[in-house]
mmCIF file of C-alpha atoms in Angstrom:
data_model
loop_
_atom_site.group_PDB
_atom_site.id
_atom_site.type_symbol
_atom_site.label_atom_id
_atom_site.label_comp_id
_atom_site.label_asym_id
_atom_site.label_seq_id
_atom_site.Cartn_x
_atom_site.Cartn_y
_atom_site.Cartn_z
ATOM 1 C CA MET A 277 16.755 13.386 1.595
ATOM 2 C CA GLU A 278 15.811 16.871 0.422
ATOM 3 C CA ILE A 279 16.969 19.958 2.301
ATOM 4 C CA LEU A 280 13.752 21.369 3.766
ATOM 5 C CA SER A 281 13.438 25.122 3.610
ATOM 6 C CA SER A 282 11.192 26.174 6.513
ATOM 7 C CA LEU A 283 9.214 24.916 9.485
ATOM 8 C CA CYS A 284 5.711 25.999 10.415
ATOM 9 C CA THR A 285 2.461 24.698 11.898
ATOM 10 C CA ASN A 286 -1.034 25.059 10.555
ATOM 11 C CA ARG A 287 -4.232 25.381 12.521
ATOM 12 C CA GLY A 288 -4.818 21.615 12.556
ATOM 13 C CA GLY A 289 -1.642 20.881 14.518
ATOM 14 C CA VAL A 290 0.000 19.319 11.463
ATOM 15 C CA VAL A 291 3.718 19.911 11.214
ATOM 16 C CA ASN A 292 4.643 21.148 7.757
ATOM 17 C CA LEU A 293 8.197 20.977 6.511
ATOM 18 C CA CYS A 294 7.718 23.276 3.570
ATOM 19 C CA GLY A 295 9.479 22.875 0.250
ATOM 20 C CA VAL A 296 9.567 20.397 -2.618
ATOM 21 C CA GLY A 297 9.041 16.965 -1.178
ATOM 22 C CA SER A 298 8.040 18.471 2.173
ATOM 23 C CA LEU A 299 6.627 16.357 4.959
ATOM 24 C CA SER A 300 3.730 16.590 7.413
ATOM 25 C CA VAL A 301 2.983 14.286 10.301
ATOM 26 C CA HIS A 302 -0.587 14.012 11.603
ATOM 27 C CA GLY A 303 -0.903 13.927 15.354
ATOM 28 C CA PHE A 304 2.478 15.622 16.009
ATOM 29 C CA SER A 305 2.529 19.088 17.540
ATOM 30 C CA LEU A 306 5.352 21.471 18.311
ATOM 31 C CA GLN A 307 5.794 22.658 21.881
ATOM 32 C CA ARG A 308 5.528 26.376 21.966
ATOM 33 C CA GLN A 309 8.081 27.993 24.218
ATOM 34 C CA ARG A 310 6.738 30.974 26.053
ATOM 35 C CA ALA A 311 9.170 33.844 25.503
ATOM 36 C CA GLN A 312 9.916 35.907 28.596
ATOM 37 C CA SER A 313 8.733 39.456 28.468
ATOM 38 C CA PHE A 314 11.656 41.857 28.477
ATOM 39 C CA THR A 315 10.627 45.175 26.938
ATOM 40 C CA ASP A 316 7.856 46.474 24.735
ATOM 41 C CA CYS A 317 10.437 46.939 22.030
ATOM 42 C CA LYS A 318 11.479 43.301 22.211
ATOM 43 C CA LYS A 319 7.861 42.203 22.013
ATOM 44 C CA LYS A 320 7.254 44.291 18.904
ATOM 45 C CA GLN A 321 10.405 43.005 17.261
ATOM 46 C CA SER A 322 9.409 39.395 17.968
ATOM 47 C CA PHE A 323 5.939 40.027 16.574
ATOM 48 C CA ARG A 324 7.331 41.469 13.350
ATOM 49 C CA VAL A 325 9.500 38.367 12.792
ATOM 50 C CA ILE A 326 6.536 36.039 13.266
ATOM 51 C CA ARG A 327 4.449 37.988 10.769
ATOM 52 C CA ALA A 328 7.256 37.893 8.213
ATOM 53 C CA SER A 329 7.611 34.099 8.505
ATOM 54 C CA VAL A 330 3.887 33.586 7.969
ATOM 55 C CA THR A 331 3.808 35.653 4.813
ATOM 56 C CA LYS A 332 6.640 33.578 3.338
ATOM 57 C CA THR A 333 4.909 30.227 3.953
ATOM 58 C CA GLU A 334 3.878 28.612 0.665
ATOM 59 C CA VAL A 335 0.649 26.652 0.343
ATOM 60 C CA ALA A 336 1.038 23.256 -1.294
ATOM 61 C CA VAL A 337 -0.653 22.805 -4.666
ATOM 62 C CA VAL A 338 -0.914 19.038 -4.210
ATOM 63 C CA ARG A 339 -0.966 17.374 -0.782
ATOM 64 C CA ILE A 340 -0.169 13.658 -1.023
ATOM 65 C CA GLY A 341 -1.565 11.465 1.770
ATOM 66 C CA THR A 342 0.321 8.303 2.686
ATOM 67 C CA ARG A 343 1.207 5.917 5.487
ATOM 68 C CA GLY A 344 4.530 6.534 7.166
ATOM 69 C CA SER A 345 6.372 3.250 6.550
ATOM 70 C CA PRO A 346 9.533 3.418 4.438
ATOM 71 C CA LEU A 347 7.760 1.525 1.644
ATOM 72 C CA ALA A 348 4.689 3.779 1.719
ATOM 73 C CA LEU A 349 6.942 6.841 1.603
ATOM 74 C CA ALA A 350 8.886 5.371 -1.316
ATOM 75 C CA GLN A 351 5.586 4.989 -3.193
ATOM 76 C CA ALA A 352 4.552 8.555 -2.307
ATOM 77 C CA HIS A 353 7.901 9.860 -3.533
ATOM 78 C CA GLU A 354 7.524 7.907 -6.769
ATOM 79 C CA THR A 355 4.133 9.565 -7.245
ATOM 80 C CA ARG A 356 5.580 12.996 -6.432
ATOM 81 C CA ASP A 357 8.461 12.549 -8.886
ATOM 82 C CA LYS A 358 6.119 11.487 -11.697
ATOM 83 C CA LEU A 359 3.848 14.476 -11.050
ATOM 84 C CA MET A 360 6.826 16.845 -11.113
ATOM 85 C CA ALA A 361 8.124 15.331 -14.337
ATOM 86 C CA SER A 362 4.721 15.552 -16.070
ATOM 87 C CA HIS A 363 3.641 18.988 -14.837
ATOM 88 C CA PRO A 364 6.247 21.785 -14.710
ATOM 89 C CA GLU A 365 4.162 23.879 -12.305
ATOM 90 C CA LEU A 366 4.411 21.084 -9.745
ATOM 91 C CA ALA A 367 8.205 21.177 -9.904
ATOM 92 C CA GLU A 368 8.150 24.600 -8.267
ATOM 93 C CA GLU A 369 9.304 24.826 -4.659
ATOM 94 C CA GLY A 370 6.443 24.131 -2.243
ATOM 95 C CA ALA A 371 4.104 22.807 -4.936
ATOM 96 C CA ILE A 372 3.901 19.275 -3.545
ATOM 97 C CA GLN A 373 3.600 18.257 0.085
ATOM 98 C CA ILE A 374 3.667 14.744 1.550
ATOM 99 C CA VAL A 375 1.368 14.189 4.535
ATOM 100 C CA ILE A 376 1.895 11.138 6.757
ATOM 101 C CA ILE A 377 -1.261 9.585 8.222
ATOM 102 C CA LYS A 378 -1.239 6.727 10.736
ATOM 103 C CA THR A 379 -3.820 4.033 9.986
ATOM 104 C CA THR A 380 -5.510 1.386 12.129
ATOM 105 C CA GLY A 381 -3.266 -1.278 10.623
ATOM 106 C CA ASP A 382 -0.205 0.728 11.685
ATOM 107 C CA LYS A 383 -1.451 1.280 15.231
ATOM 108 C CA ILE A 384 -2.354 -2.317 16.143
ATOM 109 C CA LEU A 385 0.666 -4.564 15.711
ATOM 110 C CA SER A 386 0.107 -7.061 18.529
ATOM 111 C CA GLN A 387 -2.590 -9.073 16.724
ATOM 112 C CA PRO A 388 -2.765 -10.909 13.393
ATOM 113 C CA LEU A 389 -4.484 -8.917 10.656
ATOM 114 C CA ALA A 390 -7.197 -11.571 10.470
ATOM 115 C CA ASP A 391 -8.084 -10.979 14.126
ATOM 116 C CA ILE A 392 -8.378 -7.218 13.790
ATOM 117 C CA GLY A 393 -11.136 -7.804 11.240
ATOM 118 C CA GLY A 394 -12.806 -5.435 8.851
ATOM 119 C CA LYS A 395 -11.585 -3.963 5.598
ATOM 120 C CA GLY A 396 -9.550 -0.886 4.928
ATOM 121 C CA LEU A 397 -7.157 -1.404 7.846
ATOM 122 C CA PHE A 398 -4.438 0.499 5.991
ATOM 123 C CA THR A 399 -6.623 2.979 4.089
ATOM 124 C CA LYS A 400 -9.531 4.179 6.276
ATOM 125 C CA GLU A 401 -7.858 7.171 7.931
ATOM 126 C CA ILE A 402 -6.232 8.246 4.673
ATOM 127 C CA ASP A 403 -9.601 8.107 2.899
ATOM 128 C CA GLU A 404 -11.140 10.199 5.676
ATOM 129 C CA ALA A 405 -8.403 12.830 5.296
ATOM 130 C CA LEU A 406 -9.091 12.904 1.541
ATOM 131 C CA ILE A 407 -12.843 13.325 1.984
ATOM 132 C CA ASN A 408 -12.327 16.023 4.631
ATOM 133 C CA GLY A 409 -10.027 18.009 2.361
ATOM 134 C CA ASP A 410 -6.892 17.575 4.488
ATOM 135 C CA ILE A 411 -5.114 16.019 1.502
ATOM 136 C CA ASP A 412 -5.704 16.203 -2.257
ATOM 137 C CA ILE A 413 -4.665 12.721 -3.384
ATOM 138 C CA ALA A 414 -4.080 9.434 -1.571
ATOM 139 C CA VAL A 415 -1.377 6.925 -2.500
ATOM 140 C CA HIS A 416 -2.176 3.300 -1.643
ATOM 141 C CA SER A 417 -0.724 -0.148 -2.134
ATOM 142 C CA MET A 418 -3.601 -1.538 -4.204
ATOM 143 C CA LYS A 419 -3.617 -4.861 -2.364
ATOM 144 C CA ASP A 420 -4.637 -2.910 0.779
ATOM 145 C CA VAL A 421 -7.598 -1.181 -0.903
ATOM 146 C CA PRO A 422 -11.080 -2.662 -0.240
ATOM 147 C CA THR A 423 -13.110 -3.648 -3.291
ATOM 148 C CA TYR A 424 -15.461 -0.742 -2.603
ATOM 149 C CA LEU A 425 -14.366 2.901 -2.512
ATOM 150 C CA PRO A 426 -15.678 5.433 0.008
ATOM 151 C CA GLU A 427 -18.333 7.839 -1.262
ATOM 152 C CA LYS A 428 -17.005 11.038 -2.800
ATOM 153 C CA THR A 429 -13.748 9.364 -3.882
ATOM 154 C CA ILE A 430 -12.485 7.827 -7.112
ATOM 155 C CA LEU A 431 -9.340 5.856 -7.950
ATOM 156 C CA PRO A 432 -8.559 6.791 -11.554
ATOM 157 C CA CYS A 433 -4.856 5.998 -11.600
ATOM 158 C CA ASN A 434 -2.522 3.040 -11.274
ATOM 159 C CA LEU A 435 1.198 3.501 -11.768
ATOM 160 C CA PRO A 436 3.085 0.891 -13.847
ATOM 161 C CA ARG A 437 3.064 -2.373 -11.918
ATOM 162 C CA GLU A 438 6.214 -3.711 -10.262
ATOM 163 C CA ASP A 439 7.191 -7.396 -10.106
ATOM 164 C CA ILE A 440 4.229 -9.329 -8.689
ATOM 165 C CA ARG A 441 6.148 -12.311 -7.301
ATOM 166 C CA ASP A 442 6.968 -13.167 -3.689
ATOM 167 C CA ALA A 443 10.537 -13.344 -2.441
ATOM 168 C CA PHE A 444 11.820 -16.098 -0.138
ATOM 169 C CA ILE A 445 14.261 -14.842 2.501
ATOM 170 C CA SER A 446 16.214 -17.090 4.833
ATOM 171 C CA LEU A 447 19.630 -17.257 6.478
ATOM 172 C CA SER A 448 19.715 -21.051 6.473
ATOM 173 C CA ALA A 449 17.907 -22.396 3.395
ATOM 174 C CA ALA A 450 17.799 -21.704 -0.333
ATOM 175 C CA SER A 451 14.057 -22.255 -0.721
ATOM 176 C CA LEU A 452 10.909 -23.384 1.085
ATOM 177 C CA ALA A 453 11.627 -26.937 -0.054
ATOM 178 C CA ASP A 454 15.031 -26.847 1.629
ATOM 179 C CA LEU A 455 13.746 -25.877 5.079
ATOM 180 C CA PRO A 456 14.050 -28.675 7.673
ATOM 181 C CA VAL A 457 10.907 -30.266 9.101
ATOM 182 C CA GLY A 458 9.366 -28.058 11.783
ATOM 183 C CA SER A 459 10.984 -24.844 10.547
ATOM 184 C CA VAL A 460 8.964 -21.709 11.224
ATOM 185 C CA VAL A 461 8.070 -19.340 8.388
ATOM 186 C CA GLY A 462 6.901 -15.876 9.383
ATOM 187 C CA THR A 463 4.116 -14.143 7.480
ATOM 188 C CA ALA A 464 1.126 -11.942 8.238
ATOM 189 C CA SER A 465 -0.650 -13.208 5.108
ATOM 190 C CA LEU A 466 -3.209 -16.032 5.211
ATOM 191 C CA ARG A 467 -2.765 -16.298 1.438
ATOM 192 C CA ARG A 468 0.901 -17.151 1.911
ATOM 193 C CA LYS A 469 0.231 -19.334 4.955
ATOM 194 C CA SER A 470 -2.342 -21.504 3.196
ATOM 195 C CA GLN A 471 -0.194 -22.016 0.087
ATOM 196 C CA ILE A 472 2.900 -22.807 2.181
ATOM 197 C CA LEU A 473 1.081 -25.398 4.307
ATOM 198 C CA ASN A 474 -0.595 -26.928 1.255
ATOM 199 C CA ARG A 475 2.781 -27.615 -0.398
ATOM 200 C CA TYR A 476 4.909 -28.091 2.723
ATOM 201 C CA PRO A 477 2.737 -29.442 5.558
ATOM 202 C CA SER A 478 5.852 -30.249 7.627
ATOM 203 C CA LEU A 479 6.558 -26.533 8.090
ATOM 204 C CA LYS A 480 5.050 -24.237 10.700
ATOM 205 C CA VAL A 481 3.787 -20.715 10.102
ATOM 206 C CA GLU A 482 3.989 -17.787 12.512
ATOM 207 C CA GLU A 483 1.049 -15.711 11.261
ATOM 208 C CA ASN A 484 1.499 -12.660 13.490
ATOM 209 C CA PHE A 485 4.757 -11.799 11.773
ATOM 210 C CA ARG A 486 3.933 -8.131 11.274
ATOM 211 C CA GLY A 487 5.690 -4.811 10.866
ATOM 212 C CA ASN A 488 7.389 -3.034 7.995
ATOM 213 C CA VAL A 489 10.008 -4.687 5.819
ATOM 214 C CA GLN A 490 12.870 -3.579 8.041
ATOM 215 C CA THR A 491 11.146 -4.929 11.171
ATOM 216 C CA ARG A 492 10.502 -8.318 9.602
ATOM 217 C CA LEU A 493 14.091 -8.662 8.420
ATOM 218 C CA ARG A 494 15.309 -7.769 11.917
ATOM 219 C CA LYS A 495 13.094 -10.484 13.430
ATOM 220 C CA LEU A 496 14.481 -12.963 10.895
ATOM 221 C CA ASN A 497 18.053 -12.018 11.817
ATOM 222 C CA GLU A 498 17.196 -12.447 15.513
ATOM 223 C CA GLY A 499 16.069 -16.026 14.873
ATOM 224 C CA VAL A 500 12.389 -15.469 15.643
ATOM 225 C CA VAL A 501 11.639 -17.428 12.444
ATOM 226 C CA GLN A 502 13.760 -19.423 9.998
ATOM 227 C CA ALA A 503 12.349 -17.806 6.866
ATOM 228 C CA THR A 504 9.862 -15.263 5.619
ATOM 229 C CA LEU A 505 8.156 -14.256 2.377
ATOM 230 C CA LEU A 506 7.910 -10.641 1.240
ATOM 231 C CA ALA A 507 6.552 -8.987 -1.885
ATOM 232 C CA LEU A 508 9.412 -8.537 -4.332
ATOM 233 C CA ALA A 509 7.834 -5.255 -5.472
ATOM 234 C CA GLY A 510 8.363 -3.673 -2.077
ATOM 235 C CA LEU A 511 11.962 -4.833 -1.844
ATOM 236 C CA LYS A 512 12.667 -3.380 -5.284
ATOM 237 C CA ARG A 513 11.079 -0.032 -4.394
ATOM 238 C CA LEU A 514 13.194 0.081 -1.237
ATOM 239 C CA SER A 515 16.370 -1.003 -3.108
ATOM 240 C CA MET A 516 16.674 -3.958 -0.729
ATOM 241 C CA THR A 517 16.782 -6.881 -3.152
ATOM 242 C CA GLU A 518 20.174 -7.944 -1.768
ATOM 243 C CA ASN A 519 18.167 -9.592 1.021
ATOM 244 C CA VAL A 520 16.365 -11.951 -1.388
ATOM 245 C CA THR A 521 17.386 -15.618 -1.136
ATOM 246 C CA SER A 522 15.212 -16.805 -4.046
ATOM 247 C CA ILE A 523 12.113 -15.750 -5.978
ATOM 248 C CA LEU A 524 8.969 -17.873 -6.046
ATOM 249 C CA SER A 525 7.228 -18.414 -9.375
ATOM 250 C CA ILE A 526 3.489 -17.731 -9.595
ATOM 251 C CA ASP A 527 2.993 -21.503 -9.823
ATOM 252 C CA GLU A 528 4.657 -21.858 -6.413
ATOM 253 C CA MET A 529 2.958 -18.862 -4.814
ATOM 254 C CA LEU A 530 0.117 -17.030 -6.569
ATOM 255 C CA PRO A 531 0.258 -13.359 -5.541
ATOM 256 C CA ALA A 532 -2.298 -11.283 -3.704
ATOM 257 C CA VAL A 533 -4.871 -9.448 -5.778
ATOM 258 C CA ALA A 534 -3.256 -6.227 -7.075
ATOM 259 C CA GLN A 535 0.164 -7.058 -5.597
ATOM 260 C CA GLY A 536 2.857 -4.739 -6.900
ATOM 261 C CA ALA A 537 0.384 -2.064 -8.019
ATOM 262 C CA ILE A 538 0.170 1.489 -6.660
ATOM 263 C CA GLY A 539 -3.222 3.201 -6.750
ATOM 264 C CA ILE A 540 -3.860 6.930 -6.425
ATOM 265 C CA ALA A 541 -7.255 8.272 -5.335
ATOM 266 C CA CYS A 542 -8.781 11.754 -5.321
ATOM 267 C CA ARG A 543 -12.147 13.315 -4.549
ATOM 268 C CA SER A 544 -14.796 12.635 -7.176
ATOM 269 C CA ASN A 545 -15.528 16.370 -7.629
ATOM 270 C CA ASP A 546 -11.878 17.424 -7.955
ATOM 271 C CA ASP A 547 -11.343 17.718 -11.703
ATOM 272 C CA LYS A 548 -7.935 19.334 -11.288
ATOM 273 C CA MET A 549 -6.511 16.373 -9.372
ATOM 274 C CA ALA A 550 -8.282 13.881 -11.638
ATOM 275 C CA ASN A 551 -6.543 15.469 -14.632
ATOM 276 C CA TYR A 552 -3.163 15.304 -12.908
ATOM 277 C CA LEU A 553 -3.685 11.616 -12.135
ATOM 278 C CA ALA A 554 -4.944 10.796 -15.629
ATOM 279 C CA SER A 555 -1.545 11.803 -16.968
ATOM 280 C CA LEU A 556 0.142 9.205 -14.723
ATOM 281 C CA ASN A 557 -2.233 6.294 -15.264
ATOM 282 C CA HIS A 558 -0.834 3.077 -16.756
ATOM 283 C CA GLU A 559 -3.847 1.523 -18.457
ATOM 284 C CA GLU A 560 -2.498 -2.013 -18.771
ATOM 285 C CA THR A 561 -1.946 -2.116 -15.017
ATOM 286 C CA ARG A 562 -5.324 -0.530 -14.286
ATOM 287 C CA LEU A 563 -7.192 -3.145 -16.337
ATOM 288 C CA ALA A 564 -5.309 -6.024 -14.717
ATOM 289 C CA VAL A 565 -6.133 -4.644 -11.266
ATOM 290 C CA VAL A 566 -9.803 -4.193 -12.216
ATOM 291 C CA CYS A 567 -9.973 -7.854 -13.337
ATOM 292 C CA GLU A 568 -8.381 -9.132 -10.127
ATOM 293 C CA ARG A 569 -10.550 -6.942 -7.904
ATOM 294 C CA ALA A 570 -13.691 -8.159 -9.701
ATOM 295 C CA PHE A 571 -12.620 -11.682 -8.726
ATOM 296 C CA LEU A 572 -12.018 -10.631 -5.120
ATOM 297 C CA GLU A 573 -15.301 -8.726 -4.883
ATOM 298 C CA THR A 574 -17.265 -11.735 -6.144
ATOM 299 C CA LEU A 575 -15.691 -13.871 -3.432
ATOM 300 C CA ASP A 576 -16.370 -11.113 -0.874
ATOM 301 C CA GLY A 577 -12.859 -11.681 0.412
ATOM 302 C CA SER A 578 -11.718 -10.401 3.790
ATOM 303 C CA CYS A 579 -8.568 -10.681 5.880
ATOM 304 C CA ARG A 580 -9.824 -14.113 6.994
ATOM 305 C CA THR A 581 -10.063 -15.416 3.437
ATOM 306 C CA PRO A 582 -6.991 -16.843 1.687
ATOM 307 C CA ILE A 583 -7.437 -15.548 -1.863
ATOM 308 C CA ALA A 584 -4.936 -15.004 -4.667
ATOM 309 C CA GLY A 585 -5.411 -13.675 -8.184
ATOM 310 C CA TYR A 586 -3.313 -12.437 -11.074
ATOM 311 C CA ALA A 587 -4.170 -11.017 -14.501
ATOM 312 C CA CYS A 588 -1.589 -10.273 -17.179
ATOM 313 C CA LYS A 589 -1.221 -9.766 -20.919
ATOM 314 C CA ASP A 590 0.228 -12.669 -22.895
ATOM 315 C CA LYS A 591 2.430 -12.435 -26.000
ATOM 316 C CA ASP A 592 -0.659 -12.340 -28.245
ATOM 317 C CA GLY A 593 -2.214 -9.446 -26.345
ATOM 318 C CA ASN A 594 -4.850 -11.511 -24.547
ATOM 319 C CA CYS A 595 -5.617 -11.453 -20.835
ATOM 320 C CA ILE A 596 -4.622 -14.510 -18.813
ATOM 321 C CA PHE A 597 -6.204 -14.697 -15.357
ATOM 322 C CA LYS A 598 -5.380 -17.157 -12.584
ATOM 323 C CA GLY A 599 -7.362 -17.319 -9.347
ATOM 324 C CA LEU A 600 -7.143 -19.315 -6.142
ATOM 325 C CA VAL A 601 -9.022 -19.781 -2.873
ATOM 326 C CA ALA A 602 -7.842 -21.943 0.014
ATOM 327 C CA SER A 603 -8.852 -23.118 3.428
ATOM 328 C CA PRO A 604 -6.832 -21.290 6.107
ATOM 329 C CA ASP A 605 -5.061 -24.519 7.124
ATOM 330 C CA GLY A 606 -4.018 -25.198 3.531
ATOM 331 C CA ASN A 607 -5.768 -28.569 3.373
ATOM 332 C CA ARG A 608 -7.790 -27.509 0.356
ATOM 333 C CA VAL A 609 -6.693 -25.222 -2.451
ATOM 334 C CA LEU A 610 -9.017 -24.532 -5.391
ATOM 335 C CA GLU A 611 -7.678 -22.936 -8.562
ATOM 336 C CA THR A 612 -9.092 -21.720 -11.847
ATOM 337 C CA SER A 613 -7.992 -19.733 -14.901
ATOM 338 C CA ARG A 614 -9.477 -17.668 -17.717
ATOM 339 C CA LYS A 615 -8.365 -16.292 -21.066
ATOM 340 C CA GLY A 616 -9.981 -13.523 -23.075
ATOM 341 C CA PRO A 617 -9.589 -10.090 -24.704
ATOM 342 C CA TYR A 618 -7.527 -7.501 -22.832
ATOM 343 C CA ALA A 619 -10.441 -5.078 -22.580
ATOM 344 C CA LEU A 620 -12.317 -3.653 -19.600
ATOM 345 C CA GLU A 621 -15.701 -5.358 -19.909
ATOM 346 C CA ASP A 622 -14.218 -8.715 -20.857
ATOM 347 C CA MET A 623 -11.732 -8.631 -17.992
ATOM 348 C CA VAL A 624 -14.337 -7.675 -15.405
ATOM 349 C CA MET A 625 -16.489 -10.547 -16.663
ATOM 350 C CA MET A 626 -13.543 -12.969 -16.444
ATOM 351 C CA GLY A 627 -12.812 -11.987 -12.864
ATOM 352 C CA LYS A 628 -16.432 -12.297 -11.782
ATOM 353 C CA ASP A 629 -16.942 -15.595 -13.585
ATOM 354 C CA ALA A 630 -13.828 -17.100 -12.016
ATOM 355 C CA GLY A 631 -15.022 -15.977 -8.597
ATOM 356 C CA LYS A 632 -18.447 -17.527 -9.074
ATOM 357 C CA GLU A 633 -16.883 -20.800 -10.147
ATOM 358 C CA LEU A 634 -14.701 -21.054 -7.052
ATOM 359 C CA LEU A 635 -17.568 -20.069 -4.764
ATOM 360 C CA SER A 636 -19.621 -22.883 -6.225
ATOM 361 C CA ARG A 637 -16.809 -25.410 -5.947
ATOM 362 C CA ALA A 638 -15.908 -24.399 -2.398
ATOM 363 C CA GLY A 639 -19.410 -24.843 -1.007
ATOM 364 C CA PRO A 640 -20.768 -23.611 2.332
ATOM 365 C CA GLY A 641 -18.434 -23.562 5.312
ATOM 366 C CA PHE A 642 -15.278 -23.766 3.203
ATOM 367 C CA PHE A 643 -13.602 -20.869 4.983
ATOM 368 C CA GLY A 644 -14.616 -22.006 8.443
ATOM 369 C CA PHE A 645 -17.159 -19.282 9.245
#
């Protein structure tokens, strides 16, 4: 944790902890204590101190918008560190500020994600802050980003992708196959639920198993469920892999579209930020994410649609894509794959074509609505 140099508030009621790696929290305001009036001299002295503190406040060059979970903050700090390493002017004190924004998905924890409905549950408020100029760039987990971007924004950067696999975590079993009949697996993901039930119909799934990584592990330790699945990428970024019981292969559990990828957005008319982000972009990751999102967009996937997709480069430099759709109860799972050049147009075409195939095979009413 950095030592933060000064504390101040801006006109929007945002608390700024100024300095490198500083922190702001939307919706939090400091209580102002009314100083008692003693003498005119005391008043003047107090006034002079306030003016001096204002003149020393440094304005951030880059304000990074993020959710406030430990994982989201880890991703924001990774972005900050890469910016500082690539651009010396951003390594100066006060040049980068991290702004925490609470999203709809963070506020409503009592219902399954599928029941909340809509898209952008974890990005909407951050996108609004970006458009309104309250932040300069937005750091997202790409699997949370809708297939469309809000007007006036672009997403030109993906950081190098982390491990895309899911981790199995349990205090009583070595794998899903080892869980006794009737065991409860906790997950907030219909993608995971459908694949679990398809392979292990004797298990039960608690689908409102929500909260950050730490919350889910606490619930597991309290015996609320017998096992859970979490993205290995998040556990690695949080340095919490000691909690992993085993790792599922992509044949056992195909990952969510864009799992393990961090995306960074900016305003479409902000050339300065776009140039900063261009220096961080990992093109192999970006193309894989584009392919997977083309698949998802073709299927018009929502939180009520169990969909999985993964694109990667093989040893010969080609793109291998695997896609899956399932019924929510896991009774039907449809899969497909594609192979082609690792190039933008070809990969977009592969994703779309795979989506069209599965739509055709699924038929009307497949997803139950």
